[in-house]
mmCIF file of C-alpha atoms in Angstrom:
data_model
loop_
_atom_site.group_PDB
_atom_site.id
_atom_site.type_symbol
_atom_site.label_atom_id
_atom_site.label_comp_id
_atom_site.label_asym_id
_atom_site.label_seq_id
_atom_site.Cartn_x
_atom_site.Cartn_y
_atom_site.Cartn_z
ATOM 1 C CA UNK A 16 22.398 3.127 6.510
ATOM 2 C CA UNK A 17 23.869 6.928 7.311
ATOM 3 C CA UNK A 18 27.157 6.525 8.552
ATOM 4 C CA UNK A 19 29.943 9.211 9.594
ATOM 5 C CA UNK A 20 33.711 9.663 10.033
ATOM 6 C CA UNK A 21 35.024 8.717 13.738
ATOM 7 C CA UNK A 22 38.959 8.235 15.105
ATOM 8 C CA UNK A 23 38.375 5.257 16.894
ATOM 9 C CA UNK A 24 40.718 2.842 19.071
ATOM 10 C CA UNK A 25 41.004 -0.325 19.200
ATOM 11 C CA UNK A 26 42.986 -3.134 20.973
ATOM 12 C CA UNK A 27 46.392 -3.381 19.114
ATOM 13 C CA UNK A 28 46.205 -6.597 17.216
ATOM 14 C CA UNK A 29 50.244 -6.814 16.107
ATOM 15 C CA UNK A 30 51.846 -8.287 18.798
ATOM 16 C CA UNK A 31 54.954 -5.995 18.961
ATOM 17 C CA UNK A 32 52.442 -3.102 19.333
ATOM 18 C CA UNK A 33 50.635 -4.520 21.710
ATOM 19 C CA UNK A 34 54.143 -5.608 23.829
ATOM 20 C CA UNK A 35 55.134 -1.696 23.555
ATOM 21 C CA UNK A 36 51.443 -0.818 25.462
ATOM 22 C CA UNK A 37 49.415 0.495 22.322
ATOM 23 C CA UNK A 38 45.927 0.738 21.277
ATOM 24 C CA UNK A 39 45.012 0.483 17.374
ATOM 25 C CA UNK A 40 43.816 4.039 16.120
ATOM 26 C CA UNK A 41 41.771 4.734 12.773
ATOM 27 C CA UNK A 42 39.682 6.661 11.354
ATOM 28 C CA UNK A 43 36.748 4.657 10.481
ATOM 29 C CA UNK A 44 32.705 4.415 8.963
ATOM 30 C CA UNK A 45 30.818 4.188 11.779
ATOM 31 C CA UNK A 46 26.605 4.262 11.910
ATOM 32 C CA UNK A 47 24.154 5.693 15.213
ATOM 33 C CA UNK A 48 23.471 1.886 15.390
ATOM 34 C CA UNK A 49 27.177 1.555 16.684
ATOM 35 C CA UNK A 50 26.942 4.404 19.484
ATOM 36 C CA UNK A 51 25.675 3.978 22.905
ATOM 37 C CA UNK A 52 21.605 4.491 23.855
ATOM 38 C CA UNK A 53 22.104 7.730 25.406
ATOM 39 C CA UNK A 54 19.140 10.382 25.313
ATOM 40 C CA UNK A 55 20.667 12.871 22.868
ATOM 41 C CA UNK A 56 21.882 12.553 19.590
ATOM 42 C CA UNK A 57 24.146 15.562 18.282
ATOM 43 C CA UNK A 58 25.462 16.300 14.678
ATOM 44 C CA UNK A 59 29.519 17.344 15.577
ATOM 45 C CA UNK A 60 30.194 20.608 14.226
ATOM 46 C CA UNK A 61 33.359 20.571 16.183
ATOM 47 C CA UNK A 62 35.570 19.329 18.563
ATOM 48 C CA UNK A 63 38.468 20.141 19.912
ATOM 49 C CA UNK A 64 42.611 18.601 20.341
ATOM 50 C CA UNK A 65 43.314 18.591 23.879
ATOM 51 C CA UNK A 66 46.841 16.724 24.873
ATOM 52 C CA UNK A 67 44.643 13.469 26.574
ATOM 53 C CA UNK A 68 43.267 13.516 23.327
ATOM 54 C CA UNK A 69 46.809 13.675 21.877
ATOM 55 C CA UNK A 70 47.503 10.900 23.808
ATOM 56 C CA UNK A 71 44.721 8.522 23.106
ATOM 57 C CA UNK A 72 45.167 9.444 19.258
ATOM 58 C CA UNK A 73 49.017 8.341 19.839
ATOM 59 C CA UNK A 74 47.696 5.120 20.392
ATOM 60 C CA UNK A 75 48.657 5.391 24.524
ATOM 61 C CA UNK A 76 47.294 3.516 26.794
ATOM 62 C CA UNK A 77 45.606 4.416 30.222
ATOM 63 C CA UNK A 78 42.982 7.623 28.569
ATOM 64 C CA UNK A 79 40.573 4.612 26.901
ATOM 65 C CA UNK A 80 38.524 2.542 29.642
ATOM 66 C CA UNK A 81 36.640 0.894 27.261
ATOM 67 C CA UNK A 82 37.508 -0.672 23.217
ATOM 68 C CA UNK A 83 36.508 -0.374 20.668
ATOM 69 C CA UNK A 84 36.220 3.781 21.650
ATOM 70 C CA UNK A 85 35.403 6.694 19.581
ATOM 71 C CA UNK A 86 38.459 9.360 21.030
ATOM 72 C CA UNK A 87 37.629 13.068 22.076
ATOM 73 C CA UNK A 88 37.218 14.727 25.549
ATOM 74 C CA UNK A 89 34.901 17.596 23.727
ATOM 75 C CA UNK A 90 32.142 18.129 21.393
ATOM 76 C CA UNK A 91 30.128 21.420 20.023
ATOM 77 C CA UNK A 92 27.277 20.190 17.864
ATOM 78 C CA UNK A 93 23.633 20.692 17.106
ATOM 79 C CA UNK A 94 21.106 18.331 18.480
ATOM 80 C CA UNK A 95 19.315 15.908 16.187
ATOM 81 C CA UNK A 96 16.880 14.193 18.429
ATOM 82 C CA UNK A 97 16.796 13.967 22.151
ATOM 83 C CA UNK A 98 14.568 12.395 25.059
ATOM 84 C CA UNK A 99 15.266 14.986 27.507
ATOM 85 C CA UNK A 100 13.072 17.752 27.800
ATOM 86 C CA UNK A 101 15.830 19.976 28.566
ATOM 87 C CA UNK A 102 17.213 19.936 25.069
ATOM 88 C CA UNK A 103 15.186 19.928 21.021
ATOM 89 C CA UNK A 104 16.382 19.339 17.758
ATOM 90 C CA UNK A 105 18.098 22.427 16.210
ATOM 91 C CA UNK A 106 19.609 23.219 19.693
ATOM 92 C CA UNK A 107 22.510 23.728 19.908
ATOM 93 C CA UNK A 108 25.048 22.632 22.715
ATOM 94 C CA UNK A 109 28.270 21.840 24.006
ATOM 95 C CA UNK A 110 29.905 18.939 26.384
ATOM 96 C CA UNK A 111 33.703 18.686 27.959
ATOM 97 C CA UNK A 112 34.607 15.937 29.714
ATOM 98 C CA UNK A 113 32.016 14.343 31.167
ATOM 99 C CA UNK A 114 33.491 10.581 30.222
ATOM 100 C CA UNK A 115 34.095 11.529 26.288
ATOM 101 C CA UNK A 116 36.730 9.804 25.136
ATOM 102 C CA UNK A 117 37.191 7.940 28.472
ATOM 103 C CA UNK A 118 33.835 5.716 29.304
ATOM 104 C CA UNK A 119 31.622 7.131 26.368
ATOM 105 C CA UNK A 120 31.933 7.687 22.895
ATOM 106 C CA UNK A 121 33.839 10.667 22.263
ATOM 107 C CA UNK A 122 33.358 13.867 19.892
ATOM 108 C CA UNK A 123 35.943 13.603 17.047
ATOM 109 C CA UNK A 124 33.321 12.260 14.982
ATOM 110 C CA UNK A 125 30.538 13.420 12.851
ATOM 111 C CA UNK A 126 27.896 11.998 15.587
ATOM 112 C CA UNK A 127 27.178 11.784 19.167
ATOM 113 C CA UNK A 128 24.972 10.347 21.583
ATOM 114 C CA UNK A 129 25.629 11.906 24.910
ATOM 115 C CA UNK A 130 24.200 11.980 28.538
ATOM 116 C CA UNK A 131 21.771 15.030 29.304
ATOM 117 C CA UNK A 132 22.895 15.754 32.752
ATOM 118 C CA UNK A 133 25.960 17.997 31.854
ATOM 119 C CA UNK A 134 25.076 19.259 28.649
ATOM 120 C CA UNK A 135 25.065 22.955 28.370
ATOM 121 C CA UNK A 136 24.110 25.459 25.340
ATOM 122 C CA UNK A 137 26.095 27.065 23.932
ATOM 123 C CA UNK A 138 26.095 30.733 25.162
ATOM 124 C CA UNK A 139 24.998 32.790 21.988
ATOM 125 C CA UNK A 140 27.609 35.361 22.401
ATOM 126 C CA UNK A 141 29.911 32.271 20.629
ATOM 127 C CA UNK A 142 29.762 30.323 17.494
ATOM 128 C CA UNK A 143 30.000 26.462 17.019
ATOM 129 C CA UNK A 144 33.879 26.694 16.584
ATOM 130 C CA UNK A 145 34.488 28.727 19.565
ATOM 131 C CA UNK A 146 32.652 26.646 21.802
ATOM 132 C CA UNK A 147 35.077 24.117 20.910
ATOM 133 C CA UNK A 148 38.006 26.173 20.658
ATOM 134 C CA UNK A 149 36.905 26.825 24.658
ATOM 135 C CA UNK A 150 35.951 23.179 25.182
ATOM 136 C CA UNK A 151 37.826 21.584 28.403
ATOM 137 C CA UNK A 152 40.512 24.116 28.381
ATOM 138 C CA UNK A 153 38.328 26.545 28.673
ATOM 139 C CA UNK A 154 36.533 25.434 31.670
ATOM 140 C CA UNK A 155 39.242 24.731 33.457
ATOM 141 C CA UNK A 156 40.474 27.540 33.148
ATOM 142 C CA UNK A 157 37.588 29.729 34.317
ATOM 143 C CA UNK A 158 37.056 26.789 36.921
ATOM 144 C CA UNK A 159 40.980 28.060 38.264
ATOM 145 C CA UNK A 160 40.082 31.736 38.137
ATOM 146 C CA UNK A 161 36.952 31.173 39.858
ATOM 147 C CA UNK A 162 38.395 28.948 42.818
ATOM 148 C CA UNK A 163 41.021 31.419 43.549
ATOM 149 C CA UNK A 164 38.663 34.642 43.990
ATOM 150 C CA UNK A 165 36.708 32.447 46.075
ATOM 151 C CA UNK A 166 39.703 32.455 48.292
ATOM 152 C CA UNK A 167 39.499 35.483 48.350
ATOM 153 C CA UNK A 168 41.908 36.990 45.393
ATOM 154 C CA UNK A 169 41.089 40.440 43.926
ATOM 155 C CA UNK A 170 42.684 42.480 41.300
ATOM 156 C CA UNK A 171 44.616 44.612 43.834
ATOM 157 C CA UNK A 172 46.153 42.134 45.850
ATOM 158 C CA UNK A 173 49.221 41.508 43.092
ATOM 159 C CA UNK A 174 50.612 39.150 40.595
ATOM 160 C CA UNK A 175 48.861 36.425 39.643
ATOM 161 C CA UNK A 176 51.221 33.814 37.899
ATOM 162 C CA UNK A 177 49.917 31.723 34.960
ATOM 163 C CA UNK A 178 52.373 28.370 34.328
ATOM 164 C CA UNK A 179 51.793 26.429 31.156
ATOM 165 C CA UNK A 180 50.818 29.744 30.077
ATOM 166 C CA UNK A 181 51.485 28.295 25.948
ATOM 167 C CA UNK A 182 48.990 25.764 26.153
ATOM 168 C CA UNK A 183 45.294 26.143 25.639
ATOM 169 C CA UNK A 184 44.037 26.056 29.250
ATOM 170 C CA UNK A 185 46.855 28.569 30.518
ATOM 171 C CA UNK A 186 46.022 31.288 27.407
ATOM 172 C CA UNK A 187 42.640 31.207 28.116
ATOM 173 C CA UNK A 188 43.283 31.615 31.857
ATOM 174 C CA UNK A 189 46.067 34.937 30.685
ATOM 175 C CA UNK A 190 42.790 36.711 29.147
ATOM 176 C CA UNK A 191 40.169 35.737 31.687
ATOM 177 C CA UNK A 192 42.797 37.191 34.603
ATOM 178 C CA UNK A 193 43.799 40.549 32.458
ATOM 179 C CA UNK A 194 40.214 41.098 31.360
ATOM 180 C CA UNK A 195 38.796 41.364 35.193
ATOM 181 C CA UNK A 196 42.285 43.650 36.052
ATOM 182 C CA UNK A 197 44.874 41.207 37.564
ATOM 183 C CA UNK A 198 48.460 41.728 36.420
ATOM 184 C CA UNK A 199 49.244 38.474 35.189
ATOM 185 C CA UNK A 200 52.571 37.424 34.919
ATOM 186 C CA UNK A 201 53.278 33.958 32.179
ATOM 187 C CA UNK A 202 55.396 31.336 32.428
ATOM 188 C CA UNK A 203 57.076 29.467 29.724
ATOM 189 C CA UNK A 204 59.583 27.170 28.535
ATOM 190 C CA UNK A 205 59.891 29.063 24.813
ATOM 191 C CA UNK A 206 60.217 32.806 26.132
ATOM 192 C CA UNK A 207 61.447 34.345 23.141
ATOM 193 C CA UNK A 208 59.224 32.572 20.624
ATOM 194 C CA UNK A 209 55.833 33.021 22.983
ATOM 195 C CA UNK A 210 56.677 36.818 24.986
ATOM 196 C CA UNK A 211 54.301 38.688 21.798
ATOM 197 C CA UNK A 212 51.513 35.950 21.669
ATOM 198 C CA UNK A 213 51.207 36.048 25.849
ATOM 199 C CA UNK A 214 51.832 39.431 25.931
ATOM 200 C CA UNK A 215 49.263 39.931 23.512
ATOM 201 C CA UNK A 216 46.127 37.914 25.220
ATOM 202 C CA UNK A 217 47.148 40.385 28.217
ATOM 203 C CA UNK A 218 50.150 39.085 30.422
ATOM 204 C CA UNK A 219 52.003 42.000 31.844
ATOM 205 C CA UNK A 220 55.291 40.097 32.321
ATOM 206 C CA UNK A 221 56.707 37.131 30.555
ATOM 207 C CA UNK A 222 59.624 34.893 32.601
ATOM 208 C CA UNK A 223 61.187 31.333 32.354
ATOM 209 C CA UNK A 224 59.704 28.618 33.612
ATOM 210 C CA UNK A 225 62.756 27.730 34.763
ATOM 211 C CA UNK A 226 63.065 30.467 37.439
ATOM 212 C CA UNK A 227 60.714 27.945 39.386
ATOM 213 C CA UNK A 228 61.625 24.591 38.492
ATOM 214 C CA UNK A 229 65.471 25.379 39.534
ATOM 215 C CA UNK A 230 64.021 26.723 43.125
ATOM 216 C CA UNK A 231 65.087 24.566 45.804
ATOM 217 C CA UNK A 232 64.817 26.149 49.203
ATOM 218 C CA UNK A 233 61.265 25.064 51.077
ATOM 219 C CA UNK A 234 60.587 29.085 50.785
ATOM 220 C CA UNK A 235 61.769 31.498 48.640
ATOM 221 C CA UNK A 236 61.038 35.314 47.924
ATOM 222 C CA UNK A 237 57.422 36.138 48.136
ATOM 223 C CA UNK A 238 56.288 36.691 44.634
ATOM 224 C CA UNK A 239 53.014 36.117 43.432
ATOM 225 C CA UNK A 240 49.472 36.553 45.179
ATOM 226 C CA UNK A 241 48.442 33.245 43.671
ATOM 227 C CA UNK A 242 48.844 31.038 40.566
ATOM 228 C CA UNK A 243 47.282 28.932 38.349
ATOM 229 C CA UNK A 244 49.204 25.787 37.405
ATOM 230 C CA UNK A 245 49.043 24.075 34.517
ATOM 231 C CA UNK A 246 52.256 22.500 34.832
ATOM 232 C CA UNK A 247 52.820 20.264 37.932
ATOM 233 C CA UNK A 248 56.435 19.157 38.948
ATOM 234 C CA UNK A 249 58.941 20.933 39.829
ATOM 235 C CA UNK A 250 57.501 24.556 38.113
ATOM 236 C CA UNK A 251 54.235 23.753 40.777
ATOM 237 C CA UNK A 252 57.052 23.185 43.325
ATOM 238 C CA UNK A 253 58.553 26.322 42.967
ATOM 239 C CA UNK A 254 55.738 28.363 43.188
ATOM 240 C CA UNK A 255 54.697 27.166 46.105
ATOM 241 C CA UNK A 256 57.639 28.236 47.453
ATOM 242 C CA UNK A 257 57.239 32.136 46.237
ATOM 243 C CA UNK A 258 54.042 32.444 46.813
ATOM 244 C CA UNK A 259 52.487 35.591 49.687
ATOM 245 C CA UNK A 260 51.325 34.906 52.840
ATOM 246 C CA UNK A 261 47.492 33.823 52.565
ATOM 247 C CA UNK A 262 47.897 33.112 48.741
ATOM 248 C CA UNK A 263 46.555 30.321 47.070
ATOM 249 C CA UNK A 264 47.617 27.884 43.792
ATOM 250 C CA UNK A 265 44.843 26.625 41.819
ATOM 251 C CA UNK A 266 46.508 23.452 40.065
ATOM 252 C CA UNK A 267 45.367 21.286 36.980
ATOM 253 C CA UNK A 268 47.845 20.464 34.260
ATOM 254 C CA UNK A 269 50.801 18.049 34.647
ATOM 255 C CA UNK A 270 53.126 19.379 31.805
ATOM 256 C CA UNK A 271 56.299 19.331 33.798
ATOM 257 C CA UNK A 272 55.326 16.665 35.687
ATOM 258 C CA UNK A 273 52.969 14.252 38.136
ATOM 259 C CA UNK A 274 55.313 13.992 40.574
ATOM 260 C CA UNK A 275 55.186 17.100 43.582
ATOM 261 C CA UNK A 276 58.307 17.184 45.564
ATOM 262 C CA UNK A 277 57.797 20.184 48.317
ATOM 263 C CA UNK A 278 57.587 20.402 51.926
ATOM 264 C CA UNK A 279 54.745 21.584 54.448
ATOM 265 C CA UNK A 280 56.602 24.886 54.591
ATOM 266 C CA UNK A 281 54.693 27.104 52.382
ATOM 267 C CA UNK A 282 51.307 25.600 54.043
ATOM 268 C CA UNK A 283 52.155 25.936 57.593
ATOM 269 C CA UNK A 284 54.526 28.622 57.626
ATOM 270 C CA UNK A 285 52.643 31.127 54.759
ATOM 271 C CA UNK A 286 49.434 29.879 54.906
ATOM 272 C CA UNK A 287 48.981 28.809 51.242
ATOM 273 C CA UNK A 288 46.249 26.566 50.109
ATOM 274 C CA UNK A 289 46.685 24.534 46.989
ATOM 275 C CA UNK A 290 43.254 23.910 45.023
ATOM 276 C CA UNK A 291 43.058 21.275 42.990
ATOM 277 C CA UNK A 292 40.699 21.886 40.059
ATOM 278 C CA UNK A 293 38.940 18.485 38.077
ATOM 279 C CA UNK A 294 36.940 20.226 35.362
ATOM 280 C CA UNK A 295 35.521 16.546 34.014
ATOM 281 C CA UNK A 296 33.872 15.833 36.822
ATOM 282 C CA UNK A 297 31.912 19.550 37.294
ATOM 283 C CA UNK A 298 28.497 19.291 37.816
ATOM 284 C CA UNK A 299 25.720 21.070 35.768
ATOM 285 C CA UNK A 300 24.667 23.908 38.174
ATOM 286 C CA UNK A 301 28.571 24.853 37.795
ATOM 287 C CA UNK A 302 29.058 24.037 34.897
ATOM 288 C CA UNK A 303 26.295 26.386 33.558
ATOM 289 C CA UNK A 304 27.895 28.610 35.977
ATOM 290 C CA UNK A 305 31.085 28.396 34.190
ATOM 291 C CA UNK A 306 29.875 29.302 30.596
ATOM 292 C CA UNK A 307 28.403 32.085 32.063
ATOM 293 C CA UNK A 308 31.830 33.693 33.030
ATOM 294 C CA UNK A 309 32.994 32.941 29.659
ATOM 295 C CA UNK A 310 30.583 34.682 27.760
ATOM 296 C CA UNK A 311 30.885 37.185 29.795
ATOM 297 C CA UNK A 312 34.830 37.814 30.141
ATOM 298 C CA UNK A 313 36.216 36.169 26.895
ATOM 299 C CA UNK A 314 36.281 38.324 24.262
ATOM 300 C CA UNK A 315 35.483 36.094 20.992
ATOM 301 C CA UNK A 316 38.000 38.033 18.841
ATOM 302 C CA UNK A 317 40.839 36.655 21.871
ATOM 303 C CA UNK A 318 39.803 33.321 21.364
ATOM 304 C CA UNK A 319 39.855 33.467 17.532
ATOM 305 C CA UNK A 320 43.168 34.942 18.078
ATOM 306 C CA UNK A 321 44.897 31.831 19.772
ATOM 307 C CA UNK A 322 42.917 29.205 17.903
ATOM 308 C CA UNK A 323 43.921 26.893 15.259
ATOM 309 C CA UNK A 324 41.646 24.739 12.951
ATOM 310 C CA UNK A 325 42.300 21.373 11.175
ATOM 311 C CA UNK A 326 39.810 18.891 9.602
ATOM 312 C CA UNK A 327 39.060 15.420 11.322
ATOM 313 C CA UNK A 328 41.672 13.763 9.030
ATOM 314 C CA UNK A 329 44.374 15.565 10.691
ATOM 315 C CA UNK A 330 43.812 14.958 13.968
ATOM 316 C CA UNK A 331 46.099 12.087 14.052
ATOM 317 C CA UNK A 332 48.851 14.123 12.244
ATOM 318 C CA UNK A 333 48.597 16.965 15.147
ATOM 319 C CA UNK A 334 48.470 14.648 17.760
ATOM 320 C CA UNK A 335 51.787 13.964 16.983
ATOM 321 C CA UNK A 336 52.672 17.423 16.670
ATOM 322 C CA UNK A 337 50.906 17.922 20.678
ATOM 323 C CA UNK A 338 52.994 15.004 21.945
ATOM 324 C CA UNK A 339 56.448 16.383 20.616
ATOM 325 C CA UNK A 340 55.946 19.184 22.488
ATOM 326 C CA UNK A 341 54.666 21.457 19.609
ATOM 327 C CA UNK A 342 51.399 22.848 20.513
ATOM 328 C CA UNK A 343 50.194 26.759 21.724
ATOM 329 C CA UNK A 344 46.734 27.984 22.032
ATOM 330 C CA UNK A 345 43.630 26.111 21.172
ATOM 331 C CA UNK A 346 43.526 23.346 17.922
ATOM 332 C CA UNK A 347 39.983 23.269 16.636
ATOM 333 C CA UNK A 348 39.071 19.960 14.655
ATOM 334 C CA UNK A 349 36.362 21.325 12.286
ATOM 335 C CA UNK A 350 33.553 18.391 11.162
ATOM 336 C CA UNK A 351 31.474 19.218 8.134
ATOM 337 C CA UNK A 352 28.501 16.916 7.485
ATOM 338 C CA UNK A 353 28.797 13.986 5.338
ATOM 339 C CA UNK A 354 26.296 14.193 2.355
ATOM 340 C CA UNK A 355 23.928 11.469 3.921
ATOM 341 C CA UNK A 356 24.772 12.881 7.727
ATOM 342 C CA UNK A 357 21.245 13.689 9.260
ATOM 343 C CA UNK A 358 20.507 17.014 9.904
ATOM 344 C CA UNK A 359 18.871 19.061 12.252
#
């Protein structure tokens, strides 16, 4: 029977482990007989290391809804057989979010068997790996960019502010913003070590994210013409507080924080809207939508640039590395076939 490689968790089966709130995590054998009937089965080429996935590979609770669970929020593979009309062997395509990881099967394995409805192809302007490298990062990324011209932002209206800007979703967002002409200014907690890499994928201006998490008044200086937040907390907190008159924050990421402690000031007084942007849930008509901008407005070469790749046995091992605090840019988790793997 073909089997393939898959990080999988499990219910913790040592009591102490289970007493501290942790799953079991492995990387096992597993066969298509173990996956879920789903209409479309996908060789993994690659997927991706996003920090859920970090999470769920550190044996956390609360990303799993289901055991035993393949883990991975992404997948960029080529179809092997499918039911749906939409899609033929030799295709190949690319799924973020969605459930992976979550409710279904995820994509650090060598298989797949996904849902139809939000599976996309992959744009050919990118290969396998940079599909991946994208992956949920960089959807919700171009998902942020999107919602705030939709509010209205345009190039000329002034500095858009990029928190989290290290991280995968906040670099991609850096070269989306400076490739259609905004002057994008980065945060980050490691200035010195990340000014070149940020200043690099096209960030005009590099400051502390601490200039925003130490701002306490309800309003302060108006700074930025809107901002996409990857961080949460206080750092979301104080840019509310600096952003123009009409401005908007589109906000995803949770790095500094879940917890928003502001006041109605900057929406009542300034007129700022806060968008909040859920990239698993987005629909296929977006979502199509959304690859579109990227293959038009990320430059390959960029992406290539901030991307790192590890085989599936390391995933575990970088995981760790994610949780400590140790990750930049986009971690690719390369899957080569297994000698009895069927192919496309």
């Amino acid at each position: 029977m073909t089997t393939f490689p898959a990080w999988v968790l499990r219910p913790e089966e040592h009591a102490d482990a289970a007493e501290r709130g942790q799953n079991r995590v492995e990387l096992e054998q597993w066969s298509l007989a173990d996956l879920d009937e789903l209409p479309v089965t996908v060789r993994v080429e690659a997927s991706s290391l996003n920090y859920k996935d970090a999470l769920a590979l550190g044996g956390r609770l609360g990303v799993a809804r289901r055991l035993p669970l393949i883990a991975g929020i992404d997948l960029t593979g080529t179809v092997t057989t499918s039911e749906d009309p939409r899609f033929s062997p030799g295709d190949r395509v690319t799924l973020d979010g969605a459930g992976l990881g979550e409710t279904l099967h995820g994509g650090l394995a060598g298989m797949a068997r996904v849902p139809a409805d939000q599976l996309v192809h992959v744009p050919e302007e990118f290969t396998a790996p940079q599909a991946a490298a994208i992956g949920t990062a960089g959807v919700t990324a171009a998902m942020a960019v999107t919602a705030l011209e939709r509010h209205g932002l345009v190039p000329d209206a002034g500095p858009v502010l990029v928190t989290g800007a290290s991280g995968g979703a906040g670099s991609i967002a850096i070269a989306l913003l400076a490739r259609a002409g905004y002057t994008v200014v980065a945060a980050s907690g490691r200035v010195d070590a990340q000014r070149s890499r940020l200043e690099a994928l096209g960030a005009a201006e590099v400051i502390d994210r601490s200039e925003l998490s130490s701002t306490t008044v309800p309003l302060a200086r108006q700074r930025w013409a809107a901002v996409v937040d990857g961080a949460g907390g206080d750092v979301l907190a104080g840019a509310l507080a600096t952003v123009r008159t009409g401005g908007a924050v589109a906000a995803y990421g949770m790095a500094a924080g879940v917890r928003l402690e502001t006041t109605v000031m900057p929406f009542i007084l300034r007129g700022v809207s806060l968008l909040g942007i859920d990239s698993p849930h987005l629909q296929l008509p977006e979502r199509q939508l959304v690859w579109e901008r990227l293959a038009a407005d990320l430059d390959p070469a960029v992406l290539d640039g901030l991307t790192t790749t590890i085989p599936l046995d390391r995933a575990r091992d970088r995981a760790e590395e994610l949780l400590a605090g140790h990750g930049t840019g986009r971690i690719v988790v390369r899957i080569p076939p297994e000698p009895d793997a069927p192919q496309a």
